[in-house]
């Protein structure tokens, strides 16, 4: 059956990003009886078919997932808490913590930089990060004055070349920090990925979405 013969109400688009979120979402989709037919690491396609003609997966940047879902270009998606906090969550229903792609948001500095003393003495810190909202709130709550420098990637480089005193970044094993002679000085929060659903789709496509959301919930609670 081609997708054009399926009523719009019964067609679903899921937004995912490549890498860990895609890989960790596959077992959850399998639990809902859905298999993605192409691998985004080897295919250049941005719209991937599944074994269910009514479900397709779009591949977007991690930070764009909430935007596609907010505007209804995707019905649902998977995004990290880090990304959702920066986006603000407007127009999104967030029913399930999938407990996948877990990591933590941390402050890191050059090995040898005395972060505690700098903070205690009220020094104005330069902090480079992609996560400006989270960083702003974190330092404001601590009463630390910071100049935030927005970067889009490779935050670890900033303290090495003197762009900043500290970075706020997501850390998983810590090996990237170690490889660059940086040390984690503070954990801001634990991060995991959540399912996000377009609020209109939740009402209009509930019949189609509900069994998938339930399968995701059952499969993710088994993982924890
Ligand atoms: P690691 O070396 O394992 O601590 O991984 C750190 C690097 O991988 C950083 O550059 C992060 O930006 C990225 N990273 C690790 N885990 C995640 C995640 N769950 N979501 C997004 N980026 C991640």
Coordinates of N, CA and C and ligand atoms in Angstrom, one line a residue:
X1 N 0.9 -1.2 0.0 CA 0.0 0.0 0.0 C 0.9 1.3 0.0
X2 N 0.7 2.2 -0.9 CA 1.5 3.4 -0.9 C 1.0 4.4 0.1
X3 N 1.8 5.3 0.5 CA 1.4 6.2 1.6 C 0.3 7.1 1.1
X4 N 0.2 7.4 -0.2 CA -0.8 8.3 -0.7 C -2.3 7.7 -0.5
X5 N -2.4 6.4 -0.4 CA -3.7 5.8 -0.2 C -4.1 5.8 1.3
X6 N -3.2 6.2 2.2 CA -3.5 6.2 3.6 C -4.0 7.6 4.0
X7 N -5.1 7.7 4.7 CA -5.7 9.0 5.1 C -4.6 9.7 5.9
X8 N -4.6 11.1 5.8 CA -3.6 11.9 6.5 C -3.6 11.6 8.0
X9 N -4.8 11.4 8.5 CA -5.0 11.2 9.9 C -4.3 9.9 10.4
X10 N -4.0 9.0 9.5 CA -3.4 7.8 9.9 C -1.9 7.7 9.5
X11 N -1.4 8.9 9.0 CA 0.1 8.9 8.7 C 0.8 9.6 9.8
X12 N 1.9 9.0 10.2 CA 2.7 9.6 11.3 C 4.1 9.9 10.8
X13 N 4.7 11.0 11.2 CA 6.1 11.3 11.0 C 6.8 11.5 12.3
X14 N 7.9 10.8 12.5 CA 8.7 10.8 13.7 C 10.0 11.5 13.4
X15 N 10.4 12.5 14.2 CA 11.6 13.2 14.0 C 12.7 12.7 14.9
X16 N 13.8 12.3 14.3 CA 15.0 11.8 15.1 C 16.3 12.4 14.6
X17 N 17.3 12.4 15.5 CA 18.6 12.8 15.0 C 19.5 11.6 14.9
X18 N 20.5 11.7 14.0 CA 21.4 10.6 13.8 C 22.2 10.3 15.1
X19 N 22.8 9.2 15.1 CA 23.7 8.9 16.3 C 23.0 8.2 17.4
X20 N 23.3 8.6 18.6 CA 22.8 7.9 19.8 C 21.3 7.9 19.9
X21 N 20.7 9.0 19.6 CA 19.2 9.0 19.8 C 18.6 8.1 18.8
X22 N 19.1 8.1 17.5 CA 18.5 7.2 16.5 C 18.7 5.7 17.0
X23 N 19.9 5.4 17.4 CA 20.3 4.0 17.7 C 19.4 3.6 18.9
X24 N 19.3 4.4 20.0 CA 18.6 4.1 21.2 C 17.1 4.0 21.0
X25 N 16.6 4.7 19.9 CA 15.1 4.7 19.7 C 14.7 3.5 18.9
X26 N 15.7 2.8 18.2 CA 15.3 1.7 17.4 C 14.6 0.5 18.2
X27 N 15.2 0.1 19.3 CA 14.5 -0.9 20.1 C 13.1 -0.5 20.6
X28 N 12.9 0.8 20.8 CA 11.6 1.2 21.3 C 10.6 1.1 20.1
X29 N 11.1 1.5 18.9 CA 10.2 1.4 17.7 C 9.9 -0.1 17.4
X30 N 10.9 -1.0 17.6 CA 10.7 -2.4 17.4 C 9.6 -2.9 18.3
X31 N 9.7 -2.4 19.6 CA 8.7 -2.8 20.6 C 7.2 -2.4 20.1
X32 N 7.2 -1.4 19.3 CA 5.9 -1.0 18.7 C 5.6 -1.6 17.4
X33 N 6.4 -2.6 17.0 CA 6.3 -3.3 15.7 C 6.7 -2.5 14.5
X34 N 7.6 -1.5 14.7 CA 8.0 -0.7 13.6 C 9.5 -0.9 13.4
X35 N 9.9 -1.1 12.1 CA 11.3 -1.3 11.8 C 11.6 -0.2 10.7
X36 N 12.7 0.5 11.0 CA 13.1 1.5 10.0 C 13.9 0.8 8.9
X37 N 13.6 1.0 7.6 CA 14.2 0.2 6.6 C 15.5 0.7 6.0
X38 N 16.0 1.9 6.5 CA 17.3 2.4 6.0 C 18.1 2.9 7.2
X39 N 19.4 2.9 7.0 CA 20.3 3.3 8.0 C 20.8 4.7 7.7
X40 N 20.5 5.7 8.6 CA 20.8 7.1 8.2 C 22.4 7.3 8.2
X41 N 23.1 6.4 8.8 CA 24.6 6.6 8.7 C 25.1 6.3 7.3
X42 N 24.4 5.4 6.6 CA 24.9 5.1 5.2 C 24.0 5.6 4.1
X43 N 22.8 6.0 4.4 CA 21.9 6.6 3.4 C 22.0 8.1 3.5
X44 N 21.8 8.7 2.4 CA 21.8 10.2 2.4 C 20.3 10.7 2.4
X45 N 19.4 9.8 2.5 CA 18.0 10.2 2.5 C 17.7 10.8 3.9
X46 N 16.8 11.8 3.8 CA 16.4 12.5 5.0 C 15.0 12.0 5.5
X47 N 14.3 11.3 4.6 CA 13.0 10.7 5.0 C 13.1 9.2 4.8
X48 N 13.0 8.5 5.9 CA 13.2 7.1 5.8 C 11.9 6.3 6.0
X49 N 11.7 5.3 5.1 CA 10.5 4.5 5.2 C 10.7 3.5 6.4
X50 N 9.5 3.0 6.8 CA 9.5 1.9 7.8 C 8.7 0.7 7.2
X51 N 8.6 -0.4 8.0 CA 7.8 -1.5 7.5 C 6.3 -1.2 7.6
X52 N 6.0 -0.1 8.2 CA 4.6 0.4 8.3 C 4.4 1.5 7.3
X53 N 3.6 1.3 6.3 CA 3.5 2.4 5.3 C 3.0 3.7 5.8
X54 N 2.4 3.7 7.0 CA 1.8 4.9 7.7 C 2.8 5.6 8.6
X55 N 4.0 5.1 8.7 CA 5.0 5.7 9.6 C 6.3 6.0 8.9
X56 N 6.7 7.2 8.9 CA 8.0 7.5 8.3 C 8.9 8.3 9.3
X57 N 10.2 8.2 9.1 CA 11.1 8.9 10.1 C 11.8 10.0 9.3
X58 N 11.9 11.2 9.9 CA 12.7 12.2 9.3 C 14.0 12.4 10.1
X59 N 15.1 12.7 9.5 CA 16.4 12.8 10.1 C 16.7 14.3 10.1
X60 N 16.8 14.9 11.3 CA 17.1 16.3 11.5 C 18.2 16.5 12.6
X61 N 18.7 17.7 12.6 CA 19.7 18.0 13.7 C 19.0 17.9 15.0
X62 N 19.8 17.4 16.1 CA 19.2 17.2 17.4 C 18.4 18.4 17.9
X63 N 19.1 19.6 17.7 CA 18.5 20.8 18.2 C 17.2 21.3 17.4
X64 N 17.0 20.7 16.2 CA 15.9 21.0 15.4 C 14.6 20.1 15.6
X65 N 14.8 19.0 16.4 CA 13.7 18.1 16.6 C 12.5 18.8 17.2
X66 N 12.7 19.6 18.3 CA 11.5 20.2 18.9 C 10.8 21.2 18.0
X67 N 11.5 21.9 17.1 CA 11.0 22.8 16.1 C 10.1 22.1 15.1
X68 N 10.6 21.0 14.5 CA 9.8 20.2 13.6 C 8.5 19.7 14.2
X69 N 8.6 19.3 15.5 CA 7.4 18.8 16.2 C 6.4 19.9 16.6
X70 N 7.0 21.0 17.1 CA 6.2 22.2 17.5 C 5.3 22.7 16.3
X71 N 5.9 22.7 15.1 CA 5.1 23.3 14.0 C 4.3 22.2 13.2
X72 N 4.4 20.9 13.7 CA 3.5 19.9 13.2 C 4.1 19.3 11.9
X73 N 5.4 19.6 11.5 CA 6.0 19.0 10.3 C 6.4 17.6 10.7
X74 N 6.5 17.3 12.0 CA 6.6 15.9 12.5 C 5.6 15.8 13.6
X75 N 5.0 14.6 13.7 CA 3.9 14.4 14.7 C 4.5 14.2 16.1
X76 N 5.7 13.5 16.1 CA 6.4 13.2 17.4 C 7.9 13.1 17.1
X77 N 8.7 13.2 18.2 CA 10.1 13.1 18.0 C 10.8 12.7 19.3
X78 N 12.1 12.6 19.2 CA 12.8 12.3 20.5 C 13.9 13.3 20.6
X79 N 14.0 14.0 21.8 CA 15.0 15.0 22.0 C 15.5 15.0 23.4
X80 N 16.7 15.3 23.6 CA 17.4 15.4 24.9 C 16.8 16.5 25.7
X81 N 16.9 16.3 27.1 CA 16.4 17.4 28.0 C 17.2 18.7 27.7
X82 N 18.5 18.5 27.4 CA 19.3 19.7 27.1 C 18.8 20.5 26.0
X83 N 18.4 19.8 24.9 CA 17.8 20.5 23.8 C 16.4 21.1 24.1
X84 N 15.6 20.4 24.8 CA 14.3 20.9 25.2 C 14.3 22.1 26.1
X85 N 15.3 22.1 27.0 CA 15.4 23.3 27.8 C 15.8 24.5 27.0
X86 N 16.6 24.4 26.0 CA 17.0 25.5 25.2 C 15.9 25.9 24.3
X87 N 15.1 25.0 23.8 CA 14.0 25.3 22.9 C 12.8 26.0 23.7
X88 N 12.6 25.5 25.0 CA 11.5 26.1 25.8 C 10.3 25.2 25.9
X89 N 10.1 24.2 24.9 CA 9.1 23.3 25.0 C 7.7 23.8 24.5
X90 N 7.7 25.0 23.9 CA 6.4 25.5 23.5 C 5.7 24.7 22.4
X91 N 4.4 24.4 22.6 CA 3.7 23.6 21.6 C 3.9 22.1 21.7
X92 N 4.7 21.7 22.7 CA 5.0 20.3 22.8 C 4.4 19.6 24.0
X93 N 4.0 18.4 23.8 CA 3.5 17.6 24.9 C 4.7 16.6 25.2
X94 N 5.1 16.5 26.4 CA 6.2 15.6 26.7 C 5.8 14.5 27.7
X95 N 5.2 13.5 27.1 CA 4.6 12.5 28.0 C 5.6 11.5 28.7
X96 N 6.7 11.2 28.0 CA 7.6 10.1 28.5 C 9.1 10.5 28.5
X97 N 9.7 10.2 29.7 CA 11.1 10.2 29.7 C 11.6 8.8 29.3
X98 N 12.2 8.7 28.1 CA 12.6 7.4 27.5 C 13.8 6.8 28.2
X99 N 14.5 7.6 29.0 CA 15.7 7.2 29.7 C 16.8 6.7 28.7
X100 N 16.8 7.3 27.5 CA 17.9 6.9 26.6 C 18.8 8.0 26.3
X101 N 20.0 7.8 25.7 CA 21.0 8.8 25.4 C 21.3 9.6 26.7
X102 N 21.5 8.8 27.8 CA 21.7 9.5 29.1 C 23.1 10.1 29.1
X103 N 23.2 11.3 29.8 CA 24.5 11.9 30.0 C 24.3 13.0 31.1
X104 N 25.2 13.9 31.2 CA 25.0 15.0 32.2 C 25.5 16.3 31.6
X105 N 24.9 17.4 32.1 CA 25.3 18.7 31.7 C 26.3 19.2 32.8
X106 N 27.5 19.6 32.4 CA 28.5 19.9 33.4 C 29.2 21.2 33.0
X107 N 29.9 21.7 34.1 CA 30.8 22.8 33.9 C 32.2 22.2 33.9
X108 N 33.1 22.6 32.9 CA 34.4 22.1 32.8 C 35.4 23.2 32.6
X109 N 36.6 23.1 33.1 CA 37.7 24.1 33.0 C 39.0 23.4 32.6
X110 N 40.0 24.2 32.3 CA 41.3 23.7 32.0 C 41.8 23.1 33.3
X111 N 42.5 22.0 33.3 CA 43.1 21.4 34.4 C 44.1 22.5 35.0
X112 N 44.0 22.8 36.3 CA 44.9 23.8 36.8 C 44.1 25.1 37.1
X113 N 43.0 25.3 36.4 CA 42.2 26.6 36.7 C 41.5 26.4 38.0
X114 N 41.6 27.3 38.9 CA 41.0 27.2 40.2 C 39.6 27.8 40.2
X115 N 38.7 26.9 39.8 CA 37.3 27.3 39.6 C 36.6 27.8 40.9
X116 N 36.8 26.9 42.0 CA 36.2 27.3 43.3 C 36.6 28.6 43.7
X117 N 37.9 28.9 43.7 CA 38.4 30.2 44.1 C 37.8 31.4 43.3
X118 N 37.8 31.2 42.0 CA 37.3 32.2 41.0 C 35.9 32.5 41.4
X119 N 35.1 31.5 41.6 CA 33.7 31.6 41.9 C 33.5 32.3 43.3
X120 N 34.3 31.9 44.3 CA 34.2 32.4 45.7 C 34.6 33.9 45.7
X121 N 35.6 34.2 44.9 CA 36.0 35.6 44.9 C 35.2 36.6 44.0
X122 N 34.1 36.0 43.4 CA 33.2 36.8 42.6 C 33.8 37.3 41.3
X123 N 34.8 36.5 40.8 CA 35.4 36.9 39.5 C 34.3 36.8 38.4
X124 N 34.4 37.6 37.4 CA 33.5 37.4 36.3 C 34.0 36.4 35.3
X125 N 33.3 35.3 35.2 CA 33.8 34.2 34.4 C 33.3 34.3 32.9
X126 N 34.2 33.9 32.0 CA 33.8 33.8 30.6 C 33.4 32.3 30.4
X127 N 32.2 32.1 29.9 CA 31.7 30.7 29.8 C 31.3 30.5 28.3
X128 N 31.9 29.5 27.7 CA 31.5 29.2 26.3 C 30.5 28.0 26.3
X129 N 29.4 28.1 25.5 CA 28.5 27.0 25.5 C 27.5 27.1 24.4
X130 N 26.9 25.9 24.0 CA 25.8 25.9 23.1 C 24.5 26.1 23.9
X131 N 24.6 25.8 25.2 CA 23.4 25.7 26.1 C 23.3 27.0 26.9
X132 N 23.0 28.1 26.2 CA 23.1 29.4 26.9 C 22.0 29.6 27.9
X133 N 20.8 29.1 27.7 CA 19.7 29.3 28.6 C 20.0 28.5 29.9
X134 N 20.4 27.3 29.8 CA 20.7 26.5 30.9 C 21.8 27.0 31.7
X135 N 22.9 27.5 31.0 CA 24.1 28.1 31.7 C 23.7 29.4 32.4
X136 N 22.9 30.2 31.7 CA 22.5 31.5 32.3 C 21.7 31.2 33.6
X137 N 20.8 30.3 33.6 CA 20.0 30.0 34.8 C 20.9 29.4 35.9
X138 N 21.8 28.5 35.5 CA 22.6 27.8 36.5 C 23.5 28.9 37.3
X139 N 24.2 29.7 36.5 CA 25.1 30.7 37.2 C 24.3 31.8 37.9
X140 N 23.1 32.2 37.4 CA 22.3 33.2 38.1 C 21.9 32.6 39.4
X141 N 21.5 31.4 39.5 CA 21.0 30.8 40.7 C 22.1 30.7 41.7
X142 N 23.4 30.6 41.3 CA 24.5 30.6 42.2 C 25.0 32.0 42.5
X143 N 24.5 33.0 41.8 CA 25.0 34.3 42.0 C 26.3 34.6 41.4
X144 N 26.7 33.8 40.4 CA 28.0 34.0 39.7 C 27.8 34.8 38.5
X145 N 28.7 35.9 38.4 CA 28.6 36.7 37.2 C 29.3 36.1 36.0
X146 N 28.6 35.9 34.9 CA 29.3 35.3 33.7 C 29.0 36.1 32.5
X147 N 30.0 36.0 31.6 CA 29.8 36.5 30.2 C 29.7 35.2 29.4
X148 N 28.5 35.0 28.8 CA 28.3 33.8 28.0 C 28.7 34.0 26.5
X149 N 29.4 33.0 26.0 CA 29.8 33.1 24.6 C 29.1 31.9 23.9
X150 N 28.3 32.2 22.9 CA 27.5 31.1 22.3 C 28.4 30.5 21.2
X151 N 28.5 29.1 21.3 CA 29.2 28.3 20.3 C 28.2 27.3 19.8
X152 N 28.6 26.7 18.6 CA 27.7 25.7 18.0 C 28.3 24.3 18.0
X153 N 29.5 24.2 18.5 CA 30.1 22.9 18.5 C 31.5 23.0 19.1
X154 N 32.2 21.8 19.3 CA 33.6 21.7 19.9 C 33.8 22.7 21.0
X155 N 32.9 22.7 22.0 CA 33.1 23.6 23.1 C 34.4 23.4 23.8
X156 N 34.9 22.2 23.8 CA 36.1 21.8 24.5 C 37.3 22.7 24.1
X157 N 37.3 23.2 22.9 CA 38.4 24.0 22.4 C 38.5 25.3 23.1
X158 N 37.4 25.9 23.5 CA 37.3 27.3 23.9 C 38.3 27.6 25.1
X159 N 38.4 26.8 26.2 CA 39.4 27.1 27.2 C 40.8 26.9 26.8
X160 N 41.0 25.9 25.9 CA 42.4 25.6 25.4 C 43.0 26.7 24.7
X161 N 42.2 27.6 24.0 CA 42.8 28.6 23.2 C 42.5 30.0 23.8
X162 N 42.0 30.0 25.1 CA 41.8 31.3 25.8 C 40.5 32.0 25.4
X163 N 39.6 31.3 24.7 CA 38.3 32.0 24.4 C 37.4 32.1 25.7
X164 N 37.5 31.1 26.6 CA 36.7 31.2 27.8 C 37.5 30.6 28.9
X165 N 37.0 30.9 30.2 CA 37.5 30.2 31.4 C 36.9 28.8 31.6
X166 N 35.6 28.7 31.2 CA 34.9 27.5 31.4 C 34.0 27.2 30.3
X167 N 33.5 25.9 30.2 CA 32.5 25.5 29.3 C 31.3 24.9 30.0
X168 N 30.2 24.9 29.4 CA 29.1 24.1 29.8 C 28.7 23.2 28.7
X169 N 28.8 21.9 28.9 CA 28.6 20.9 27.8 C 28.1 19.6 28.4
X170 N 27.6 18.8 27.4 CA 27.1 17.5 27.9 C 28.3 16.5 27.9
X171 N 28.3 15.7 29.0 CA 29.5 14.8 29.2 C 28.8 13.4 29.3
X172 N 29.5 12.4 28.7 CA 29.0 11.1 28.9 C 30.0 10.2 29.6
X173 N 31.0 9.8 28.9 CA 32.1 9.0 29.6 C 33.2 9.9 30.2
X174 N 33.2 11.2 29.8 CA 34.3 12.1 30.2 C 35.6 12.0 29.4
X175 N 35.6 11.1 28.4 CA 36.9 10.9 27.7 C 37.2 12.1 26.8
X176 N 36.2 12.8 26.3 CA 36.5 14.0 25.4 C 37.2 15.0 26.3
X177 N 36.7 15.2 27.5 CA 37.3 16.2 28.4 C 38.7 15.8 28.8
X178 N 38.9 14.6 29.1 CA 40.3 14.1 29.5 C 41.2 14.2 28.3
X179 N 40.8 13.9 27.1 CA 41.7 14.0 26.0 C 42.1 15.4 25.7
X180 N 41.4 16.4 26.2 CA 41.7 17.8 26.0 C 42.2 18.5 27.3
X181 N 42.5 17.7 28.3 CA 43.1 18.2 29.5 C 42.2 19.1 30.2
X182 N 40.9 18.8 30.2 CA 39.9 19.6 30.9 C 39.3 18.8 32.0
X183 N 38.9 19.5 33.1 CA 38.3 18.7 34.2 C 36.9 19.2 34.5
X184 N 36.0 18.3 34.9 CA 34.6 18.6 35.2 C 34.6 19.1 36.6
X185 N 34.1 20.3 36.8 CA 34.1 20.9 38.2 C 32.7 21.0 38.8
X186 N 31.7 20.8 38.0 CA 30.3 20.9 38.6 C 29.3 20.2 37.6
X187 N 28.4 19.4 38.2 CA 27.4 18.8 37.4 C 26.1 19.7 37.5
X188 N 25.6 20.1 36.4 CA 24.4 21.0 36.5 C 23.1 20.1 36.6
X189 N 23.1 19.1 35.7 CA 21.9 18.2 35.8 C 22.1 16.9 35.0
X190 N 21.4 15.9 35.4 CA 21.4 14.7 34.6 C 20.4 14.9 33.4
X191 N 20.9 14.3 32.3 CA 20.1 14.5 31.0 C 19.7 13.1 30.5
X192 N 18.5 13.0 29.9 CA 18.1 11.9 29.2 C 17.2 12.4 28.1
X193 N 16.8 11.5 27.2 CA 15.9 11.9 26.0 C 14.5 11.6 26.3
X194 N 13.7 12.5 25.8 CA 12.2 12.4 26.1 C 11.5 12.3 24.7
X195 N 10.3 11.7 24.8 CA 9.4 11.7 23.7 C 8.7 13.1 23.7
X196 N 8.6 13.7 22.5 CA 7.8 14.9 22.4 C 6.8 14.7 21.3
X197 N 5.6 15.2 21.6 CA 4.5 15.0 20.7 C 3.8 16.4 20.3
X198 N 3.5 16.6 19.1 CA 2.8 17.8 18.7 C 1.4 17.8 19.3
X199 N 1.0 18.9 19.9 CA -0.2 18.9 20.7 C -1.5 18.7 19.9
X200 N -1.5 19.2 18.6 CA -2.7 19.0 17.8 C -2.7 17.5 17.3
X201 N -1.5 17.0 17.0 CA -1.4 15.6 16.5 C -1.9 14.6 17.6
X202 N -1.7 15.0 18.8 CA -2.1 14.1 20.0 C -3.6 14.0 20.0
X203 N -4.3 15.1 19.6 CA -5.7 15.0 19.6 C -6.2 14.4 18.3
X204 N -5.7 14.8 17.2 CA -6.3 14.4 15.9 C -5.8 13.0 15.5
X205 N -4.7 12.6 16.0 CA -4.1 11.3 15.5 C -4.0 10.3 16.7
X206 N -4.8 10.6 17.7 CA -4.6 9.8 19.0 C -4.7 8.3 18.7
X207 N -5.7 7.9 17.9 CA -5.9 6.5 17.7 C -4.7 5.8 17.1
X208 N -3.9 6.5 16.3 CA -2.7 6.0 15.7 C -1.5 6.1 16.6
X209 N -1.5 7.2 17.4 CA -0.3 7.5 18.2 C -0.3 6.7 19.5
X210 N -1.5 6.6 20.1 CA -1.6 6.0 21.4 C -0.9 4.6 21.6
X211 N -1.1 3.7 20.7 CA -0.4 2.4 20.8 C 1.1 2.5 20.8
X212 N 1.6 3.4 20.0 CA 3.0 3.6 19.9 C 3.6 4.2 21.2
X213 N 2.9 5.2 21.7 CA 3.3 5.8 23.0 C 3.3 4.8 24.1
X214 N 2.3 3.9 24.1 CA 2.2 2.9 25.1 C 3.4 1.9 25.0
X215 N 3.7 1.5 23.8 CA 4.8 0.6 23.6 C 6.1 1.2 24.0
X216 N 6.3 2.5 23.6 CA 7.5 3.2 24.0 C 7.6 3.2 25.6
X217 N 6.5 3.5 26.2 CA 6.5 3.6 27.7 C 6.9 2.3 28.3
X218 N 6.3 1.2 27.8 CA 6.5 -0.1 28.4 C 8.0 -0.5 28.1
X219 N 8.5 -0.2 26.9 CA 9.9 -0.6 26.6 C 10.9 0.2 27.4
X220 N 10.6 1.5 27.5 CA 11.6 2.4 28.2 C 11.6 2.1 29.7
X221 N 10.4 1.7 30.3 CA 10.4 1.4 31.7 C 11.2 0.1 32.0
X222 N 11.2 -0.8 31.0 CA 12.0 -2.0 31.2 C 13.5 -1.8 31.2
X223 N 13.9 -0.7 30.5 CA 15.3 -0.3 30.4 C 15.9 0.2 31.7
X224 N 15.0 0.9 32.5 CA 15.5 1.6 33.7 C 15.8 0.7 34.8
Ligands
LIG1 P1 32.2 11.7 26.3 O1 33.6 11.8 25.7 O2 31.7 10.3 26.3 O3 32.1 12.4 27.6 O4 31.2 12.4 25.3 C1 31.3 13.8 25.2 C2 31.0 14.3 23.8 O5 29.9 13.7 23.2 C3 30.7 15.8 23.9 O6 31.3 16.5 22.9 C4 29.2 15.8 23.8 O7 28.8 17.0 23.0 C5 28.8 14.5 23.1 N1 27.7 13.8 23.8 C6 27.9 12.8 24.7 N2 26.7 12.3 25.1 C7 25.8 13.0 24.5 C8 24.3 13.0 24.5 N3 23.6 12.1 25.2 N4 23.7 13.9 23.7 C9 24.4 14.7 22.9 N5 25.8 14.8 22.9 C10 26.4 14.0 23.6

